[in-house]
Structures are given as C-alpha cells and as structure tokens.
C-alpha atoms as a printed R data frame, in Angstrom:
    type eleno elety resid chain resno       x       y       z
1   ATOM     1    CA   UNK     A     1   7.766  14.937  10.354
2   ATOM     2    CA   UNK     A     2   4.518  15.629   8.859
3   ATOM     3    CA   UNK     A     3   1.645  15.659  11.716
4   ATOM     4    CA   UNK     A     4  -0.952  13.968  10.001
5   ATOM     5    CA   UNK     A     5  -3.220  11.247  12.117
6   ATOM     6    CA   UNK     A     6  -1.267   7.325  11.843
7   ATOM     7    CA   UNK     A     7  -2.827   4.843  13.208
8   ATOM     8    CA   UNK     A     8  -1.580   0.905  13.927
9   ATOM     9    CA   UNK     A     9  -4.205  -0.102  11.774
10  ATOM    10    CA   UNK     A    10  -3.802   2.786   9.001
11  ATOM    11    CA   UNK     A    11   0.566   1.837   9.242
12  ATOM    12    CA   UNK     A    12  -0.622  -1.987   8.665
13  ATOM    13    CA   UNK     A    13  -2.981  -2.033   6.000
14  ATOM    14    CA   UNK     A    14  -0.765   0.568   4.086
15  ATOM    15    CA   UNK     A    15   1.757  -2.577   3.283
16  ATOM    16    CA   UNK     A    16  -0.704  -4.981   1.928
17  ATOM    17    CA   UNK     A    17  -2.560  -2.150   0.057
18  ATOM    18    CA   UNK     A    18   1.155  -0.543  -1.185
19  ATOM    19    CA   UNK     A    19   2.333  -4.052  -2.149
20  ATOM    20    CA   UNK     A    20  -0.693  -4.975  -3.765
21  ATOM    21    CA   UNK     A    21  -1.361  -1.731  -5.951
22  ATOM    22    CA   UNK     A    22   2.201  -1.380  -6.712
23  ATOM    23    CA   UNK     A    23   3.309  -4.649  -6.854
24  ATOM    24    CA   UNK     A    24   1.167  -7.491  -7.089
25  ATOM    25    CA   UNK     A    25  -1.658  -6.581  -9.538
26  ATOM    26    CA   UNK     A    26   1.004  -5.214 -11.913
27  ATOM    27    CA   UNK     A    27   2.882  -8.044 -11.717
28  ATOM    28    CA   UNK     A    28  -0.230 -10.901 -11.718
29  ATOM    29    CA   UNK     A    29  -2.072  -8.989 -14.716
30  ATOM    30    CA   UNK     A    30   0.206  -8.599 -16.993
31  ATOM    31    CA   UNK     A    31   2.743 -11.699 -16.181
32  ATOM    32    CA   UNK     A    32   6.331  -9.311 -16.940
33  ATOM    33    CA   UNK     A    33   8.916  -8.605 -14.636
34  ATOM    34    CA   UNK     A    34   9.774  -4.862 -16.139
35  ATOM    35    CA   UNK     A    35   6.344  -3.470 -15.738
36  ATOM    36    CA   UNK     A    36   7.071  -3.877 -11.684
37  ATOM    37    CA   UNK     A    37  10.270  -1.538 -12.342
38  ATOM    38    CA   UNK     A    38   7.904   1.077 -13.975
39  ATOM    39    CA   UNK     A    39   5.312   0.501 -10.854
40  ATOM    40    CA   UNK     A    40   8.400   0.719  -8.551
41  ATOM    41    CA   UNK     A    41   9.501   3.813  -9.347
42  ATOM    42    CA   UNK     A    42   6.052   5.352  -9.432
43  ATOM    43    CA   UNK     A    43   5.916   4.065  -5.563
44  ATOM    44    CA   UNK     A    44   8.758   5.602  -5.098
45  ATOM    45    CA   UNK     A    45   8.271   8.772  -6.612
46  ATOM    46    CA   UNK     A    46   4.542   9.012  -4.015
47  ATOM    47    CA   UNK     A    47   6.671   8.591  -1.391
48  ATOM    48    CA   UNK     A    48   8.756  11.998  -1.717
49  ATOM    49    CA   UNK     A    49   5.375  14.252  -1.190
50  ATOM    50    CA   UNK     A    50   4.308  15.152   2.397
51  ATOM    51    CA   UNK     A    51   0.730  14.958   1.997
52  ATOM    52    CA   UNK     A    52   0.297  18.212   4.179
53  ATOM    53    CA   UNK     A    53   2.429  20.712   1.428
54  ATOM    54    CA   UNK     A    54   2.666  20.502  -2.242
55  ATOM    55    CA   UNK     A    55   5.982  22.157  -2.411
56  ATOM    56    CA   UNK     A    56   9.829  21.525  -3.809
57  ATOM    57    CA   UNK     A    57  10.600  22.977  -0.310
58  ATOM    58    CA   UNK     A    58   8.656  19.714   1.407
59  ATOM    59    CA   UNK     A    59   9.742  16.995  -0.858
60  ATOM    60    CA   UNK     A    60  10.482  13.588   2.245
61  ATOM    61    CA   UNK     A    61  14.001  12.965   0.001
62  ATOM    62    CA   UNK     A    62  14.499  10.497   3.216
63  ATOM    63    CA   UNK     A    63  11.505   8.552   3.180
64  ATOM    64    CA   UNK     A    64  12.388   8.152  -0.983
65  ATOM    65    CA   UNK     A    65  16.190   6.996   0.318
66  ATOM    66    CA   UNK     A    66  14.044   4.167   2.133
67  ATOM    67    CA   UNK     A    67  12.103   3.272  -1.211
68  ATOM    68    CA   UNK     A    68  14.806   2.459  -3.495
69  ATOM    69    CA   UNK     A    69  15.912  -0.680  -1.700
70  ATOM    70    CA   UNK     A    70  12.860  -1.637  -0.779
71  ATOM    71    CA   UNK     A    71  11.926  -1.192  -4.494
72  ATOM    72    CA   UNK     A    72  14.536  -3.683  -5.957
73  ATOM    73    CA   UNK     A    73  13.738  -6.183  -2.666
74  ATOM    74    CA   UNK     A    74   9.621  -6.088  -3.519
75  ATOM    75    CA   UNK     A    75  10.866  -6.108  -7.392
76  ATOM    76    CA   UNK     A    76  12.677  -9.021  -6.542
77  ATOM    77    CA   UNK     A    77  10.100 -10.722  -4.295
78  ATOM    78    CA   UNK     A    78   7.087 -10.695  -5.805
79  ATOM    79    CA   UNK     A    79   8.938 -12.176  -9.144
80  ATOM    80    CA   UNK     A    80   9.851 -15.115  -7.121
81  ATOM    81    CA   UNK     A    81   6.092 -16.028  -6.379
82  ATOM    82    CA   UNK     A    82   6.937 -14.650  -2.663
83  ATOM    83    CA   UNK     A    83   4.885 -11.482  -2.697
84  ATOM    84    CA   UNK     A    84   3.319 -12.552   0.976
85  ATOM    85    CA   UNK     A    85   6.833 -12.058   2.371
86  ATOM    86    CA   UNK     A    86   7.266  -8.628   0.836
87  ATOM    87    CA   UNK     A    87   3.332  -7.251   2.488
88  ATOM    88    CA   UNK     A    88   4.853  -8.919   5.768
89  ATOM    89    CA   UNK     A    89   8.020  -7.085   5.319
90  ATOM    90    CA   UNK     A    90   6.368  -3.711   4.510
91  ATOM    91    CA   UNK     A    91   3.881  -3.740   6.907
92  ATOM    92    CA   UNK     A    92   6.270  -4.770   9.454
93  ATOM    93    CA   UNK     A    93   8.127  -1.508   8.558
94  ATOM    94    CA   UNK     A    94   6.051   0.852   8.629
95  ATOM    95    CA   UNK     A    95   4.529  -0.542  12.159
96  ATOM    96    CA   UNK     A    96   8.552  -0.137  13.051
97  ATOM    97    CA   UNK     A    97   8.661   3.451  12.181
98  ATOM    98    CA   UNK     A    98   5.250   4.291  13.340
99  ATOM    99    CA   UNK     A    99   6.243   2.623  16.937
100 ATOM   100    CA   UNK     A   100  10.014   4.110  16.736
101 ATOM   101    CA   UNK     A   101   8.444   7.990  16.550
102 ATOM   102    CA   UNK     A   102   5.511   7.051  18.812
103 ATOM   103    CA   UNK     A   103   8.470   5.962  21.950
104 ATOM   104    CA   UNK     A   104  10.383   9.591  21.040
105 ATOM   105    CA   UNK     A   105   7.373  11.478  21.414
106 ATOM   106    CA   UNK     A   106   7.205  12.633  17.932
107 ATOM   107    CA   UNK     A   107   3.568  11.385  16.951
108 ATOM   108    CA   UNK     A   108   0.692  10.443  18.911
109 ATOM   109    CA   UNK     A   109   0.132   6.710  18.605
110 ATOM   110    CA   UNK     A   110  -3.529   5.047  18.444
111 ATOM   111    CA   UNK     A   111  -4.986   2.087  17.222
112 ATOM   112    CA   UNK     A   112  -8.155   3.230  14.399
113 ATOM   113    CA   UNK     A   113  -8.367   6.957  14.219
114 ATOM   114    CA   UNK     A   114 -11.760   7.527  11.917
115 ATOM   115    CA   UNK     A   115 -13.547   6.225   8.662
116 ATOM   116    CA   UNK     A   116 -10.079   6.738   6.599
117 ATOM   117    CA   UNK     A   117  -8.709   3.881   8.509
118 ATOM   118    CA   UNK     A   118 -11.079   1.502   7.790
119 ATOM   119    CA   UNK     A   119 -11.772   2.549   4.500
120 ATOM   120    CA   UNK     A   120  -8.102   2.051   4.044
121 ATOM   121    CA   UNK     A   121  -8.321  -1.403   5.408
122 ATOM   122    CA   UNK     A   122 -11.248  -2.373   3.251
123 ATOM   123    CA   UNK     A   123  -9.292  -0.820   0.344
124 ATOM   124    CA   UNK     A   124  -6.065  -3.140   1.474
125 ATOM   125    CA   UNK     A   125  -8.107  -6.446   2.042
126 ATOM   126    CA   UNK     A   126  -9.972  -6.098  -1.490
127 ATOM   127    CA   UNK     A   127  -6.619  -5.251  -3.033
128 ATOM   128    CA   UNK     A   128  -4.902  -7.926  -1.357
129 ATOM   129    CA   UNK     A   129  -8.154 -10.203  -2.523
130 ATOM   130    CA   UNK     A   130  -7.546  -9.408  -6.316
131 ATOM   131    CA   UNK     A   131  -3.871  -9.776  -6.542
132 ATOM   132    CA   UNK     A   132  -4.406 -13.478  -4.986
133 ATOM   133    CA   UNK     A   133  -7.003 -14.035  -7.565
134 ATOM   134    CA   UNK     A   134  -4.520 -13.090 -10.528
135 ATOM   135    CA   UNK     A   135  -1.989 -15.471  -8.489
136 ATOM   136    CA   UNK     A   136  -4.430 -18.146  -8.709
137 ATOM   137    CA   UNK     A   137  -5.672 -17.450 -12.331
138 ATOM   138    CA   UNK     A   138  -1.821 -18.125 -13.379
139 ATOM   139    CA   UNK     A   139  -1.801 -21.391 -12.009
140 ATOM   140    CA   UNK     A   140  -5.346 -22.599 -12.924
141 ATOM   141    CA   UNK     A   141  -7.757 -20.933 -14.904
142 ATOM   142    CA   UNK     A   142 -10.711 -19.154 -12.446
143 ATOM   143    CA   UNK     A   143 -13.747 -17.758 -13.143
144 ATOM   144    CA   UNK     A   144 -13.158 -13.869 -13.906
145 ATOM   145    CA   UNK     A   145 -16.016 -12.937 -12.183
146 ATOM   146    CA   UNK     A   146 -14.622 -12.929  -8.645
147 ATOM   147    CA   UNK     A   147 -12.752 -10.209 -10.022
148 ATOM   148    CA   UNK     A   148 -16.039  -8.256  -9.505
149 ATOM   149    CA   UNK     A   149 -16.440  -8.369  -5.828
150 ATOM   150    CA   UNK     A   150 -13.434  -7.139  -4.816
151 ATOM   151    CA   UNK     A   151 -13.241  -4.288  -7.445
152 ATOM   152    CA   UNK     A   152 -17.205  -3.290  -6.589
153 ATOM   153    CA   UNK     A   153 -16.087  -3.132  -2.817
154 ATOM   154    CA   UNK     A   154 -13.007  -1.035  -3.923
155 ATOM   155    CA   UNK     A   155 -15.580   1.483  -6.055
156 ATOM   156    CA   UNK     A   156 -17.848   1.600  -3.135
157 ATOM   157    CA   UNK     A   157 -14.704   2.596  -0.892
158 ATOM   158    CA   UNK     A   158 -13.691   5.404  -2.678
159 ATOM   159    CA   UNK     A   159 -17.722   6.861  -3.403
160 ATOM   160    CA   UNK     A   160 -17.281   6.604   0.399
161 ATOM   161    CA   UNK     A   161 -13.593   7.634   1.046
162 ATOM   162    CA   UNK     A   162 -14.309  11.139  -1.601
163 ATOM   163    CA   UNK     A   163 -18.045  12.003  -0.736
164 ATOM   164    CA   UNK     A   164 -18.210  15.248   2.034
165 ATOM   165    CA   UNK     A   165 -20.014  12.620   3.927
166 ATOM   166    CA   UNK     A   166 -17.359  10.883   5.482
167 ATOM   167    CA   UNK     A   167 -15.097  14.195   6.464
C-alpha cells in the first residue's frame, strides 16, 4: 500500500472528478457510447501506477482488478442518463477503502491534508460543473459561454496545483 497522504475529502472529490473526466465529459461532448470504452480503459490503465514508483515491479494489478467492473458499470451508467449514481457509487468506494485501511491501521486517516486537497476539490466541482452543462446543452440548447467559468477555474487550478508555490 503506497503511503502517500489520503484524505476524506481528497477520497471524495476523486469520484466526481474520476467520473467526470473519464466519463461524463466524454460522453456529454461527443454524444457516442464507444468513446466511453476508449476513456474507460484509459481510467483503468491510471489506475495500475503507484504514484510513489514508476516501475513494472510496482504496477497496483489489484486496484486495476477493481477497475474493470467498475468500468463496464460507469460505461453502462452514464449511457443511461444516470451518471449522478455512478459519482455516488465511486465516491462511496473509495471513502469505503480509505475507511477499511484507516480501521486496520494501514494509513493514517484525516479529513483535508494541504492545498492538493482543495485544489482537487475545486478541480472535481468545476469538472462536475461542465459535464452538467453538456447534460443540459443535450436537452436544450445553452449558452456556450458558461463553459468558460468552469474551464478558467480549472486553468487557474492547475497554474496553482504545478507552480513551486504551492509545495
């Protein structure tokens, strides 16, 4: 188990960001059901590197196990217009896990650790805003510029989350 610093917050906001990256704005911009197979197995793939070691010898082949079914359940989801349940689901599992090795002793639980937590919730919530503005702009036509806000905020995030600044 990798010792890198999870918070409740970081384990929370990494479903709606995951879902919505991965997931929803695939699915929302481009309106077809395969491209979420293509994003699905990308997702997948992230999840077999232990973000500690670069390494064949490090490679989480049981956190990938995890991802396949999820995979075909988000795939599935999100195609039936029910991508809220699938960020529920997610984030529910990852608070699960996260809670599971925090009662054995394994990691050491808290609720915001530093600046990456928040930037990763600020990262989730603008994600999460854009993929239920592509929901929206299939069933009505909206104005394209709310698209801006969210994606500025997201820009600003990562200026934040990569400058020598913040670490």
């Amino acid at each position: 188990i990798p010792q890198i610093p999870v918070s409740i917050s970081l384990t929370l906001s990494s479903g709606l960001l995951e879902e919505s990256i991965f997931f929803g704005m695939p699915y929302y911009m481009t309106g077809h059901p395969m491209i979420l197979l293509g994003s699905g197995i990308i997702w997948s793939a992230v999840h077999l590197f232990n973000p500690e070691v670069f390494s064949i010898e490090a490679l989480a082949y049981g956190g990938f196990l995890f991802t396949i079914p999820h995979m075909f359940f988000s795939i599935r989801t999100w195609i039936s217009k029910k991508g809220w349940f699938a960020i529920i689901f997610h984030s529910l599992w990852n608070f699960s896990v996260l809670i599971s090795f925090c009662a054995l002793g394994l990691r050491q639980c808290s609720i915001l650790n530093d600046m990456f937590d928040v930037l990763n919730i600020v990262l989730a919530v603008s994600a999460g805003a854009i993929v239920y503005l592509a929901y929206q702009n299939k069933k009505r036509h909206i104005n394209q510029f709310l698209y801006l806000f969210p994606s500025l905020i997201i820009a600003f995030a990562l200026v934040i989350w990569f400058s020598k600044a913040v670490f």
